[in-house]
Amino acid sequence: MKRIDLVVGARPNFIKAFPVYHALERTGQFSLRLINTGQHYDENMVAVFFKHLKMKEPDINLGIGSGRQGEQTGRILKAIEKVFIDSRPDLVMVFGDVNSTLAAALAAAKLHIPVAHVEAGLRSFDRSMPEEINRVLTDQISDLLFITSPEAEDNLLKEGRDKNQIHFVGNTMIDSLIRFQPLFDSTHIKDACGLQDKEYILITLHRPSNVDDPANLEQLITSLNRVAEIAPCLWPVHPRTRKKVKTIQAKTHDRLVMTDPLGYLEFMGLQRDATMVITDSGGVQEESTFFGVPCLTVRDNTERPITIEKGSNRLVGTQYSNLPDAVMASLEENTKAKTPELWDGKSSERIASVLMNYLS
Ligand code: UD1
Ligand code: UDP
């Protein structure tokens, strides 16, 4: 049997990778290993996703943890190279755009092991984002490029990639959404916070450009306090953001409720039932598009333009003082979102069938 290593490490990786693992497993054609780099490690960033997405424990845990960009990427590269040398797979699969993605792809490519990149070709064209560097470099050294939307193909062709390497399969994050949708449930959180369906705003923010600079973060929270005057807000706070919030003396409005990061099933229930989401997350832009829930993205650009063209996503920029007006405007708008092509819950099966062909 051909051997495939799937490499995960950060919260969004788990949601994108697990349906692919299950689809490959169902073929009965491959020997699979799940390798967790340990880029994320808190229980509510990792273990809860394994539980909610019904995934077995990883075969290998590298336990890398946090660090500066180069330091973290370098530690993963060094550790995973050893794993690949000790027991060489026939193919390595990487997901998304996090440091674990690039490090694993680089280690495999230098050992001449074919690399498959799930979610290839997305571009914000903003190289101040660590993710954009990870995307561009991972795509350059990948052999198979699985894309979620048609414009990704144009981006890859412009960067000199071969059309034969590109496979439009859809979005594996939406595979997880569709499969687990019947289990989404946020009743206890809504009850505890007194939230009514379609009357509250769900917030997630963790981009370094929004949260790392304390003065910037203070301005952002000031704006969110004004948003809370319009509608109650629930903000599950990413650990990166939490660390920064602790360093400032920000006062929060009574209706701006901050919680720890939430498990997948609770978070998705909250997202589905929200009147709106405010975010800088890649995944939330996509999921809200699928739900047709209006999404205000607090960024100047997005690598996911399909969520604006087809979906309910709007870029509101990083002039945070504009946020309350954008919320008011969005509440008055009648949002019409269409599900992007091939976001149908079958993307992982398409990937499995490409791989059966490729590795046969
Ligand atoms: C990473 C990804 C980002 C992705 C996000 C998903 C990169 C460059 N960034 O950002 O693209 O959107 O994951 O959530 O790969 N921390 C904890 N506990 C944890 C994890 C992190 O306390 O379990 C704290 C640490 O202080 C750490 C900081 O969060 O230094 C940042 O973590 P890191 O993995 O470097 O980047 P993220 O901001 O999580
Ligand atoms: N998510 C979650 N609980 C939370 C916040 C996010 O389950 O408290 C899920 C949600 O499905 C989201 C995904 O984690 O799409 C991706 O995480 P994140 O926003 O951290 O990463 P990004 O997509 O920006 O890389």
Coordinates of C-alpha atoms and ligand atoms in Angstrom, one line a residue:
M1 CA 0.0 0.0 0.0
K2 CA 1.2 3.5 -0.8
R3 CA 2.0 5.6 2.3
I4 CA 0.6 9.1 2.8
D5 CA 1.5 11.4 5.6
L6 CA -1.0 14.1 6.5
V7 CA 0.5 17.0 8.4
V8 CA -1.5 19.2 10.7
G9 CA -0.6 21.7 13.5
A10 CA -3.0 24.6 13.8
R11 CA -6.7 24.9 14.5
P12 CA -7.8 25.5 10.9
N13 CA -5.7 22.5 9.7
F14 CA -7.7 20.1 11.8
I15 CA -11.0 21.1 10.2
K16 CA -9.6 20.9 6.6
A17 CA -7.5 17.7 7.1
F18 CA -9.8 15.3 8.9
P19 CA -12.4 14.8 6.2
V20 CA -9.5 14.1 3.8
Y21 CA -8.1 11.6 6.2
H22 CA -11.5 9.8 6.4
A23 CA -12.0 9.9 2.6
L24 CA -8.5 8.4 2.0
E25 CA -9.1 5.8 4.7
R26 CA -12.4 4.8 3.1
T27 CA -10.7 3.9 -0.1
G28 CA -8.7 1.1 1.7
Q29 CA -5.9 1.8 -0.7
F30 CA -3.5 3.8 1.5
S31 CA -1.4 3.4 4.6
L32 CA -2.0 6.8 6.4
R33 CA -0.1 8.6 9.1
L34 CA -1.4 11.7 10.9
I35 CA 1.4 13.9 12.1
N36 CA 0.6 16.8 14.4
T37 CA 3.4 19.4 14.6
G38 CA 2.0 20.9 17.8
Q39 CA 2.0 24.4 16.5
H40 CA -1.2 24.9 18.6
Y41 CA -1.5 23.0 21.8
D42 CA -4.1 24.4 24.2
E43 CA -7.0 22.0 24.8
N44 CA -9.5 24.3 23.3
M45 CA -7.4 24.9 20.2
V46 CA -6.5 21.2 19.5
A47 CA -8.1 18.4 21.6
V48 CA -11.6 19.7 21.3
F49 CA -11.3 19.5 17.5
F50 CA -10.1 15.9 17.6
K51 CA -13.1 15.1 19.8
H52 CA -15.8 17.1 17.9
L53 CA -14.5 16.0 14.4
K54 CA -14.3 12.3 15.6
M55 CA -10.6 12.0 14.8
K56 CA -8.3 9.4 16.2
E57 CA -5.1 10.5 18.1
P58 CA -2.2 11.6 15.8
D59 CA 0.3 8.8 15.0
I60 CA 3.1 11.3 15.7
N61 CA 3.2 14.4 17.9
L62 CA 6.2 16.7 17.3
G63 CA 5.3 19.0 20.3
I64 CA 6.8 22.1 18.6
G65 CA 4.7 24.8 20.3
S66 CA 5.0 28.6 19.9
G67 CA 7.9 30.7 18.7
R68 CA 8.9 33.5 16.4
Q69 CA 8.1 33.0 12.7
G70 CA 11.5 31.6 11.6
E71 CA 12.1 29.8 14.9
Q72 CA 8.8 27.9 14.8
T73 CA 9.1 27.1 11.1
G74 CA 12.7 26.0 11.6
R75 CA 11.9 23.7 14.5
I76 CA 9.1 22.1 12.6
L77 CA 11.3 21.7 9.5
K78 CA 14.1 20.0 11.5
A79 CA 11.7 17.6 13.4
I80 CA 9.6 16.6 10.5
E81 CA 12.6 16.0 8.2
K82 CA 13.7 13.4 10.6
V83 CA 10.3 11.7 10.6
F84 CA 10.3 11.5 6.8
I85 CA 13.9 10.1 6.8
D86 CA 13.2 7.5 9.4
S87 CA 10.1 6.3 7.6
R88 CA 9.7 7.6 4.1
P89 CA 6.1 8.2 2.9
D90 CA 5.2 8.1 -0.8
L91 CA 3.4 11.5 -0.5
V92 CA 3.0 14.3 2.0
M93 CA -0.2 16.3 2.3
V94 CA -0.3 19.8 3.7
F95 CA -3.2 22.1 4.4
G96 CA -3.8 25.8 4.3
D97 CA -1.2 28.5 4.9
V98 CA 0.2 28.1 8.4
N99 CA 3.9 27.7 9.4
S100 CA 3.4 23.9 9.7
T101 CA 2.2 23.8 6.1
L102 CA 5.3 25.4 4.7
A103 CA 7.8 23.6 7.0
A104 CA 6.4 20.2 6.2
A105 CA 6.2 20.9 2.4
L106 CA 9.8 22.1 2.4
A107 CA 11.1 19.1 4.3
A108 CA 9.4 16.7 1.9
A109 CA 10.3 18.5 -1.3
K110 CA 14.0 18.5 -0.4
L111 CA 13.8 14.8 0.2
H112 CA 12.1 14.4 -3.2
I113 CA 8.9 13.2 -1.7
P114 CA 5.9 14.5 -3.7
V115 CA 3.8 17.1 -1.9
A116 CA 0.1 17.7 -2.2
H117 CA -1.2 21.1 -1.1
V118 CA -4.9 21.4 -0.1
E119 CA -6.2 25.0 -0.5
A120 CA -3.5 26.0 -3.0
G121 CA -3.5 29.2 -5.1
L122 CA -5.2 31.6 -2.7
R123 CA -3.5 35.0 -2.7
S124 CA -4.0 38.2 -0.8
F125 CA -1.1 39.8 -2.7
D126 CA -0.1 41.2 0.7
R127 CA 3.4 39.9 1.7
S128 CA 3.2 41.5 5.1
M129 CA 1.1 38.5 6.1
P130 CA 3.1 35.5 7.2
E131 CA 0.4 33.3 5.6
E132 CA 1.0 34.8 2.1
I133 CA 4.7 33.9 2.2
N134 CA 3.6 30.4 3.3
R135 CA 1.1 30.1 0.4
V136 CA 3.4 31.3 -2.3
L137 CA 6.3 29.1 -1.3
T138 CA 4.3 26.0 -0.5
D139 CA 2.6 26.2 -4.0
Q140 CA 6.0 26.5 -5.6
I141 CA 7.3 23.2 -4.2
S142 CA 4.1 21.2 -4.3
D143 CA 3.4 18.6 -7.0
L144 CA -0.4 18.4 -6.6
L145 CA -2.3 21.6 -6.1
F146 CA -5.9 21.2 -4.8
I147 CA -7.9 24.4 -5.2
T148 CA -11.1 25.6 -3.6
S149 CA -12.1 28.2 -6.2
P150 CA -11.5 28.9 -9.9
E151 CA -9.4 32.1 -9.4
A152 CA -6.8 30.1 -7.6
E153 CA -5.9 28.4 -10.9
D154 CA -5.2 31.8 -12.5
N155 CA -3.0 32.8 -9.6
L156 CA -1.0 29.5 -9.9
L157 CA -0.7 29.7 -13.7
K158 CA 0.7 33.2 -13.4
E159 CA 3.3 31.9 -11.0
G160 CA 4.4 29.3 -13.6
R161 CA 2.7 26.2 -12.2
D162 CA 1.5 23.6 -14.7
K163 CA -2.2 23.3 -15.4
N164 CA -1.9 19.5 -15.1
Q165 CA -0.9 19.9 -11.4
I166 CA -4.0 21.9 -10.5
H167 CA -7.2 20.1 -9.4
F168 CA -10.3 22.1 -8.7
V169 CA -11.9 20.0 -5.9
G170 CA -13.8 22.5 -3.7
N171 CA -13.4 23.2 -0.1
T172 CA -12.7 20.5 2.5
M173 CA -13.5 22.9 5.4
I174 CA -17.0 22.9 4.0
D175 CA -16.9 19.0 3.9
S176 CA -16.5 19.2 7.7
L177 CA -19.3 21.8 8.0
I178 CA -21.8 19.7 6.0
R179 CA -20.9 16.4 7.7
F180 CA -21.2 17.8 11.3
Q181 CA -24.0 20.3 10.7
P182 CA -26.6 18.2 12.4
L183 CA -24.5 18.3 15.6
F184 CA -24.0 22.0 15.8
D185 CA -25.3 23.2 19.1
S186 CA -24.7 26.4 21.0
T187 CA -27.8 26.5 23.1
H188 CA -26.0 26.5 26.5
I189 CA -23.8 29.4 25.5
K190 CA -26.7 31.4 24.0
D191 CA -28.7 30.7 27.2
A192 CA -25.8 31.6 29.5
C193 CA -25.2 34.9 27.6
G194 CA -28.9 35.7 27.0
L195 CA -28.5 35.7 23.2
Q196 CA -31.4 35.3 20.8
D197 CA -31.0 33.8 17.3
K198 CA -30.3 36.3 14.6
E199 CA -30.0 39.1 17.1
Y200 CA -26.3 38.9 18.1
I201 CA -22.9 39.4 16.4
L202 CA -20.2 36.8 16.6
I203 CA -16.6 38.1 16.6
T204 CA -13.2 36.5 16.0
L205 CA -10.0 38.5 15.6
H206 CA -6.4 37.1 15.6
R207 CA -4.4 38.6 12.7
P208 CA -1.1 40.1 13.9
S209 CA -1.9 43.3 12.0
N210 CA -5.1 43.8 14.1
V211 CA -4.1 42.5 17.5
D212 CA -0.3 42.6 18.0
D213 CA 0.1 46.4 18.4
P214 CA -1.5 47.4 21.8
A215 CA -2.6 50.9 20.6
N216 CA -4.2 49.4 17.5
L217 CA -6.0 46.7 19.6
E218 CA -7.3 49.4 22.0
Q219 CA -8.8 51.3 19.0
L220 CA -10.3 48.1 17.8
I221 CA -11.9 47.4 21.1
T222 CA -13.2 51.0 21.4
S223 CA -15.0 50.4 18.0
L224 CA -16.3 47.0 19.1
N225 CA -17.8 48.7 22.2
R226 CA -19.7 51.0 19.9
V227 CA -20.9 47.9 17.9
A228 CA -22.1 46.4 21.1
E229 CA -24.5 49.3 21.5
I230 CA -26.1 48.2 18.3
A231 CA -26.4 44.5 19.1
P232 CA -25.0 42.1 21.7
C233 CA -21.6 40.7 20.7
L234 CA -19.9 37.4 21.6
W235 CA -16.2 37.2 21.1
P236 CA -14.4 33.9 21.6
V237 CA -10.8 35.2 22.0
H238 CA -7.9 33.5 20.3
P239 CA -4.9 33.0 22.6
R240 CA -2.7 35.3 20.6
T241 CA -5.3 38.1 21.1
R242 CA -5.9 37.2 24.8
K243 CA -2.2 37.6 25.5
K244 CA -2.3 41.1 24.0
V245 CA -5.6 42.1 25.6
K246 CA -4.0 41.4 29.0
T247 CA -1.4 44.0 28.4
I248 CA -3.8 46.9 27.8
Q249 CA -6.4 48.4 30.2
A250 CA -9.3 48.0 27.8
K251 CA -12.7 48.5 29.2
T252 CA -15.4 46.4 27.5
H253 CA -19.1 47.2 27.1
D254 CA -21.4 44.9 29.1
R255 CA -22.8 43.6 25.8
L256 CA -19.4 42.7 24.4
V257 CA -18.8 39.3 26.0
M258 CA -15.4 37.7 25.7
T259 CA -14.9 34.0 26.1
D260 CA -12.2 31.4 25.7
P261 CA -11.9 29.8 22.2
L262 CA -14.9 27.6 21.7
G263 CA -15.2 24.0 20.4
Y264 CA -16.1 23.4 16.8
L265 CA -19.7 22.3 17.3
E266 CA -20.5 25.2 19.6
F267 CA -18.7 27.8 17.5
M268 CA -20.4 26.6 14.3
G269 CA -23.9 26.7 16.0
L270 CA -23.2 30.3 17.0
Q271 CA -22.0 31.2 13.6
R272 CA -25.0 29.7 11.8
D273 CA -27.5 31.5 14.2
A274 CA -25.7 34.9 14.3
T275 CA -27.2 38.0 12.6
M276 CA -23.6 38.8 11.5
V277 CA -20.0 37.9 12.0
I278 CA -17.1 40.3 12.4
T279 CA -13.8 38.6 11.7
D280 CA -10.3 38.5 10.2
S281 CA -10.3 34.7 10.0
G282 CA -9.9 32.9 6.7
G283 CA -12.1 30.0 7.7
V284 CA -14.9 32.2 9.1
Q285 CA -15.2 34.1 5.8
E286 CA -15.8 30.8 4.0
E287 CA -18.2 29.3 6.6
S288 CA -20.3 32.4 6.8
T289 CA -20.5 32.4 3.0
F290 CA -21.9 28.9 3.2
F291 CA -24.4 29.9 5.9
G292 CA -25.3 33.1 4.1
V293 CA -24.6 35.0 7.3
P294 CA -23.3 38.5 6.6
C295 CA -19.6 38.8 7.3
L296 CA -17.6 42.0 7.9
T297 CA -13.9 41.2 7.4
V298 CA -11.7 43.6 9.3
R299 CA -8.9 43.6 6.7
D300 CA -7.8 45.6 3.7
N301 CA -7.6 42.5 1.5
T302 CA -8.7 38.9 1.3
E303 CA -7.2 35.8 -0.3
R304 CA -10.7 34.5 -0.6
P305 CA -12.4 36.9 -3.1
I306 CA -15.0 34.2 -3.9
T307 CA -16.6 34.9 -0.5
I308 CA -17.2 38.5 -1.7
E309 CA -18.2 37.7 -5.3
K310 CA -20.6 34.9 -4.4
G311 CA -20.9 35.1 -0.6
S312 CA -22.0 37.4 2.2
N313 CA -18.5 38.7 2.9
R314 CA -17.6 42.5 2.9
L315 CA -14.1 43.9 3.4
V316 CA -14.5 46.8 5.9
G317 CA -10.8 47.7 6.1
T318 CA -8.7 48.6 9.1
Q319 CA -10.0 52.1 9.9
Y320 CA -11.8 50.6 13.0
S321 CA -13.8 53.7 13.6
N322 CA -15.9 52.9 10.4
L323 CA -17.0 49.5 11.9
P324 CA -20.2 50.7 13.6
D325 CA -21.4 52.3 10.4
A326 CA -20.6 49.2 8.4
V327 CA -22.6 47.1 10.9
M328 CA -25.6 49.4 10.6
A329 CA -25.4 49.3 6.8
S330 CA -25.1 45.5 6.8
L331 CA -28.1 45.1 9.1
E332 CA -30.2 47.1 6.6
E333 CA -28.9 45.2 3.6
N334 CA -30.7 42.1 2.2
T335 CA -27.8 39.7 1.9
K336 CA -27.9 37.2 -1.0
A337 CA -25.2 34.6 -0.8
K338 CA -24.7 31.8 -3.3
T339 CA -22.7 28.7 -2.4
P340 CA -19.5 28.7 -4.4
E341 CA -19.1 25.9 -6.9
L342 CA -18.1 22.5 -5.5
W343 CA -18.5 23.5 -1.9
D344 CA -20.8 20.5 -1.7
G345 CA -19.3 18.2 1.0
K346 CA -17.5 16.0 -1.5
S347 CA -14.2 17.7 -1.9
S348 CA -12.3 15.2 0.1
E349 CA -13.7 12.4 -2.0
R350 CA -12.4 14.2 -5.2
I351 CA -9.0 14.5 -3.6
A352 CA -9.0 10.8 -2.7
S353 CA -9.8 9.9 -6.3
V354 CA -7.0 12.1 -7.7
L355 CA -4.6 10.5 -5.3
M356 CA -5.6 7.0 -6.2
N357 CA -4.8 7.8 -9.8
Y358 CA -1.6 9.7 -9.0
L359 CA -0.1 7.0 -6.8
S360 CA -1.2 4.0 -8.8
Ligands
UD1_1 C1 -1.7 30.7 13.3 C2 -1.4 30.9 11.8 C3 -2.6 31.7 11.2 C4 -3.9 31.0 11.5 C5 -4.0 30.8 13.0 C6 -5.3 30.0 13.3 C7 0.9 31.1 11.1 C8 2.0 32.0 10.6 N1 -0.2 31.6 11.6 O1 -1.7 32.0 13.9 O2 -2.4 31.7 9.8 O3 -4.9 31.8 11.1 O4 -2.9 30.0 13.5 O5 -5.7 30.1 14.6 O6 1.1 29.9 11.1 N2 -1.0 30.4 21.6 C9 -1.4 29.8 22.8 N3 -1.9 28.5 22.7 C10 -2.0 27.8 21.6 C11 -1.6 28.4 20.4 C12 -1.1 29.7 20.4 O7 -1.3 30.3 23.8 O8 -2.5 26.7 21.6 C13 -0.4 31.7 21.7 C14 1.1 31.8 21.9 O9 1.3 32.9 22.7 C15 1.6 32.0 20.5 C16 0.5 32.9 19.9 O10 -0.7 32.4 20.4 O11 2.8 32.7 20.5 C17 0.5 32.7 18.3 O12 0.4 31.4 17.9 P1 1.0 31.0 16.5 O13 0.8 29.5 16.2 O14 2.4 31.4 16.3 O15 0.2 31.8 15.5 P2 -1.4 32.1 15.4 O16 -1.6 33.6 15.7 O17 -2.1 31.1 16.3
UDP2 N1 -13.2 28.2 15.3 C1 -13.8 27.5 16.4 N2 -13.8 28.1 17.6 C2 -13.4 29.4 17.8 C3 -12.9 30.1 16.7 C4 -12.8 29.4 15.5 O1 -14.2 26.3 16.3 O2 -13.5 29.9 18.9 C5 -13.1 27.4 14.0 C6 -14.0 28.0 12.9 O3 -14.6 27.0 12.3 C7 -12.9 28.7 12.0 C8 -11.7 27.8 12.2 O4 -11.8 27.5 13.6 O5 -13.3 28.7 10.7 C9 -10.4 28.4 11.8 O6 -9.8 29.0 12.8 P1 -9.0 30.4 12.7 O7 -10.0 31.5 12.5 O8 -8.2 30.4 14.0 O9 -8.0 30.3 11.5 P2 -7.9 30.9 10.0 O10 -9.1 30.3 9.3 O11 -8.0 32.4 10.1 O12 -6.6 30.4 9.5

